[in-house]
Short mmCIF file of C-alpha atoms in Angstrom, two decimals:
data_model
loop_
_atom_site.label_atom_id
_atom_site.label_comp_id
_atom_site.label_asym_id
_atom_site.label_seq_id
_atom_site.Cartn_x
_atom_site.Cartn_y
_atom_site.Cartn_z
CA UNK A 1003 5.18 -19.57 -21.66
CA UNK A 1004 4.18 -16.12 -22.91
CA UNK A 1005 2.36 -13.68 -20.57
CA UNK A 1006 -1.18 -14.26 -21.85
CA UNK A 1007 -0.89 -18.11 -21.58
CA UNK A 1008 0.67 -17.80 -18.17
CA UNK A 1009 -2.26 -15.81 -16.82
CA UNK A 1010 -4.77 -18.04 -18.51
CA UNK A 1011 -3.05 -20.99 -16.73
CA UNK A 1012 -2.80 -19.07 -13.35
CA UNK A 1013 -6.44 -18.07 -13.42
CA UNK A 1014 -7.51 -21.36 -12.06
CA UNK A 1015 -5.77 -20.95 -8.70
CA UNK A 1016 -4.87 -17.16 -8.67
CA UNK A 1017 -7.28 -16.27 -5.92
CA UNK A 1018 -6.38 -19.37 -3.76
CA UNK A 1019 -2.69 -19.27 -4.01
CA UNK A 1020 -0.72 -17.55 -1.32
CA UNK A 1021 0.37 -14.22 -2.80
CA UNK A 1022 1.48 -11.46 -0.37
CA UNK A 1023 1.89 -8.96 -3.38
CA UNK A 1024 -1.67 -9.55 -4.63
CA UNK A 1025 -3.07 -8.98 -1.09
CA UNK A 1026 -0.98 -5.87 -0.41
CA UNK A 1027 -1.98 -4.50 -3.80
CA UNK A 1028 -5.69 -4.78 -2.79
CA UNK A 1029 -5.03 -2.97 0.47
CA UNK A 1030 -2.95 -0.15 -1.28
CA UNK A 1031 -5.71 0.26 -3.83
CA UNK A 1032 -8.51 0.58 -1.19
CA UNK A 1033 -6.49 2.97 0.80
CA UNK A 1034 -5.56 5.21 -2.10
CA UNK A 1035 -8.85 5.36 -4.09
CA UNK A 1036 -11.68 4.71 -1.47
CA UNK A 1037 -12.27 8.40 -0.96
CA UNK A 1038 -12.75 9.27 -4.69
CA UNK A 1039 -16.03 9.56 -6.50
CA UNK A 1040 -15.98 9.09 -10.23
CA UNK A 1041 -18.29 8.95 -13.20
CA UNK A 1042 -16.33 6.55 -15.25
CA UNK A 1043 -13.30 4.36 -14.31
CA UNK A 1044 -11.09 2.20 -16.59
CA UNK A 1045 -9.35 -0.61 -14.78
CA UNK A 1046 -6.33 -1.90 -16.69
CA UNK A 1047 -5.48 -5.51 -15.97
CA UNK A 1048 -8.52 -6.47 -13.95
CA UNK A 1049 -7.45 -10.05 -13.56
CA UNK A 1050 -9.86 -12.06 -11.30
CA UNK A 1051 -11.48 -8.81 -10.15
CA UNK A 1052 -9.75 -8.19 -6.77
CA UNK A 1053 -10.03 -4.46 -7.08
CA UNK A 1054 -13.06 -4.27 -9.41
CA UNK A 1055 -15.68 -4.45 -6.69
CA UNK A 1056 -14.08 -1.43 -4.94
CA UNK A 1057 -14.02 0.52 -8.19
CA UNK A 1058 -17.72 -0.23 -8.76
CA UNK A 1059 -18.39 1.35 -5.31
CA UNK A 1060 -16.65 4.62 -6.13
CA UNK A 1061 -17.81 5.02 -9.87
CA UNK A 1062 -21.00 5.16 -11.93
CA UNK A 1063 -19.46 3.00 -14.42
CA UNK A 1064 -16.40 0.67 -14.69
CA UNK A 1065 -14.68 -0.71 -17.70
CA UNK A 1066 -12.69 -3.64 -16.59
CA UNK A 1067 -10.07 -4.65 -19.10
CA UNK A 1068 -7.82 -7.70 -19.17
CA UNK A 1069 -6.20 -9.70 -22.08
CA UNK A 1070 -6.90 -13.08 -20.30
CA UNK A 1071 -10.44 -14.24 -21.04
CA UNK A 1072 -9.97 -16.88 -18.35
CA UNK A 1073 -9.13 -14.25 -15.71
CA UNK A 1074 -12.20 -12.32 -16.76
CA UNK A 1075 -14.38 -15.34 -16.34
CA UNK A 1076 -13.16 -15.68 -12.77
CA UNK A 1077 -13.78 -11.89 -12.24
CA UNK A 1078 -17.35 -12.30 -13.55
CA UNK A 1079 -18.04 -14.97 -10.84
CA UNK A 1080 -17.22 -12.64 -8.01
CA UNK A 1081 -18.35 -9.20 -9.43
CA UNK A 1082 -21.99 -9.01 -10.71
CA UNK A 1083 -22.36 -5.30 -10.28
CA UNK A 1084 -24.61 -3.81 -12.99
CA UNK A 1085 -22.26 -0.88 -13.58
CA UNK A 1086 -19.20 -3.07 -14.58
CA UNK A 1087 -18.48 -4.02 -18.15
CA UNK A 1088 -15.71 -6.49 -18.76
CA UNK A 1089 -13.52 -6.12 -21.91
CA UNK A 1090 -11.05 -8.61 -23.25
CA UNK A 1091 -8.28 -6.50 -24.78
CA UNK A 1092 -4.49 -6.26 -25.27
CA UNK A 1093 -3.50 -2.97 -23.77
CA UNK A 1094 -0.31 -2.82 -25.80
CA UNK A 1095 -2.65 -1.95 -28.75
CA UNK A 1096 -5.01 1.03 -29.20
CA UNK A 1097 -7.48 1.03 -26.40
CA UNK A 1098 -11.25 0.91 -27.33
CA UNK A 1099 -11.94 3.63 -24.73
CA UNK A 1100 -13.20 6.99 -26.11
CA UNK A 1101 -11.16 10.08 -25.86
CA UNK A 1102 -11.60 11.99 -22.58
CA UNK A 1103 -14.13 9.42 -21.25
CA UNK A 1104 -12.69 8.41 -17.80
CA UNK A 1105 -12.17 10.21 -14.55
CA UNK A 1106 -9.75 7.49 -13.20
CA UNK A 1107 -7.66 4.82 -14.79
CA UNK A 1108 -6.42 2.18 -12.31
CA UNK A 1109 -3.43 -0.02 -13.47
CA UNK A 1110 -2.27 -2.70 -10.92
CA UNK A 1111 0.52 -5.26 -11.19
CA UNK A 1112 0.49 -5.04 -14.99
CA UNK A 1113 3.23 -2.83 -16.17
CA UNK A 1114 6.07 -5.17 -15.26
CA UNK A 1115 4.85 -7.17 -18.21
CA UNK A 1116 4.85 -4.23 -20.60
CA UNK A 1117 7.96 -3.14 -22.32
CA UNK A 1118 6.88 0.30 -23.69
CA UNK A 1119 5.71 2.47 -20.83
CA UNK A 1120 5.36 5.43 -23.26
CA UNK A 1121 2.51 3.75 -25.17
CA UNK A 1122 0.51 3.02 -21.97
CA UNK A 1123 0.77 6.67 -20.82
CA UNK A 1124 -0.20 7.99 -24.32
CA UNK A 1125 -3.40 6.02 -24.22
CA UNK A 1126 -4.05 7.07 -20.55
CA UNK A 1127 -3.74 10.78 -21.30
CA UNK A 1128 -5.94 10.23 -24.34
CA UNK A 1129 -8.69 8.53 -22.40
CA UNK A 1130 -8.71 10.67 -19.22
CA UNK A 1131 -10.63 13.90 -18.83
CA UNK A 1132 -8.62 16.93 -17.86
CA UNK A 1133 -8.00 16.66 -14.12
CA UNK A 1134 -8.44 12.93 -14.25
CA UNK A 1135 -6.34 10.46 -12.21
CA UNK A 1136 -4.00 7.83 -13.37
CA UNK A 1137 -3.19 5.30 -10.46
CA UNK A 1138 -0.47 2.79 -10.81
CA UNK A 1139 0.64 0.12 -8.34
CA UNK A 1140 3.46 -2.09 -9.30
CA UNK A 1141 6.03 -4.50 -7.97
CA UNK A 1142 8.82 -2.25 -6.48
CA UNK A 1143 11.91 -2.33 -8.78
CA UNK A 1144 14.03 -2.85 -5.66
CA UNK A 1145 12.48 -6.30 -5.69
CA UNK A 1146 12.97 -6.78 -9.33
CA UNK A 1147 16.73 -5.98 -8.82
CA UNK A 1148 16.87 -9.03 -6.52
CA UNK A 1149 15.32 -11.25 -9.18
CA UNK A 1150 11.69 -11.24 -7.94
CA UNK A 1151 9.01 -11.41 -10.67
CA UNK A 1152 5.37 -12.69 -10.86
CA UNK A 1153 5.35 -16.51 -10.68
CA UNK A 1154 3.04 -19.44 -9.74
CA UNK A 1155 3.44 -23.15 -9.20
CA UNK A 1156 2.07 -25.90 -11.38
CA UNK A 1157 2.82 -29.61 -10.74
CA UNK A 1158 5.80 -28.71 -8.47
CA UNK A 1159 7.31 -26.42 -11.13
CA UNK A 1160 7.61 -22.72 -10.66
CA UNK A 1161 6.44 -20.81 -13.67
CA UNK A 1162 7.95 -17.29 -13.89
CA UNK A 1163 5.98 -14.85 -16.05
CA UNK A 1164 8.09 -12.66 -18.48
CA UNK A 1165 8.83 -9.24 -17.00
CA UNK A 1166 10.66 -5.98 -17.72
CA UNK A 1167 12.34 -3.87 -15.05
CA UNK A 1168 11.05 -0.35 -14.80
CA UNK A 1169 12.92 2.04 -12.53
CA UNK A 1170 11.02 4.69 -10.44
CA UNK A 1171 12.54 7.29 -12.80
CA UNK A 1172 11.04 5.57 -15.86
CA UNK A 1173 7.56 5.96 -14.53
CA UNK A 1174 8.24 9.62 -13.74
CA UNK A 1175 9.76 10.37 -17.00
CA UNK A 1176 6.94 8.70 -18.94
CA UNK A 1177 4.43 10.62 -16.90
CA UNK A 1178 6.06 14.06 -17.35
CA UNK A 1179 6.59 13.33 -21.08
CA UNK A 1180 2.83 12.94 -21.51
CA UNK A 1181 1.81 15.87 -19.36
CA UNK A 1182 0.99 14.17 -16.13
CA UNK A 1183 1.63 15.71 -12.73
CA UNK A 1184 2.66 13.55 -9.80
CA UNK A 1185 0.07 13.89 -7.06
CA UNK A 1186 1.37 11.13 -4.71
CA UNK A 1187 4.09 8.50 -4.56
CA UNK A 1188 4.50 5.86 -1.86
CA UNK A 1189 6.34 2.72 -1.18
CA UNK A 1190 4.64 -0.14 0.61
CA UNK A 1191 5.54 -3.22 2.70
CA UNK A 1192 3.45 -6.19 3.70
CA UNK A 1193 3.42 -6.80 7.47
CA UNK A 1194 5.66 -9.95 6.76
CA UNK A 1195 8.31 -7.75 4.94
CA UNK A 1196 10.24 -6.77 8.03
CA UNK A 1197 13.78 -5.57 7.18
CA UNK A 1198 13.16 -6.13 3.46
CA UNK A 1199 13.02 -3.72 0.47
CA UNK A 1200 9.56 -2.33 -0.28
CA UNK A 1201 7.21 -4.78 -1.97
CA UNK A 1202 5.16 -2.26 -3.94
CA UNK A 1203 5.44 1.31 -5.41
CA UNK A 1204 2.25 3.35 -6.08
CA UNK A 1205 1.87 6.49 -8.17
CA UNK A 1206 -1.09 8.79 -8.40
CA UNK A 1207 -0.71 11.06 -11.45
CA UNK A 1208 -3.11 13.86 -12.52
CA UNK A 1209 -3.77 14.96 -16.12
#
């Protein structure tokens, strides 16, 4: 099952399934971004809208992008804010966003499914205003080294979604190569992750 088909399928139960990574990502995003105030935010991989409501509270306008129309339909059920526009789009192709139009780009639990980080960073630097932020929160590569990847269960079968391993240095190299400065980097554990490798890695880059 390809990535898009998998998320279309998962959308029906994504919010209800037990998912510590999803829950921790929401906490991390709130803790990292809640203090910001933005004119325009682009959310990459909005999914069912778990972070979209927060972004609508810190920005005048939010463009929430996902390539799964089914995930976006779920997001629309929970986020009715007038300042949010949902867009169905494949982020591995040219983004529809205007040049230098956003103060913040938020990208959560998406890049493990993207092989070419360079293209994502090239689009981010194009869309952000000077001084704008690029926030990334991803499954920590330490978990990937152990074989962990996004998955869900259907009819007692575990469906693993295709993923690529990106090392911490891969993110830093792609950022530097496109003119970003690293403002903050953190590793995160869920409260149930005692004595385990970090679950998530977050980066806050600035153009």
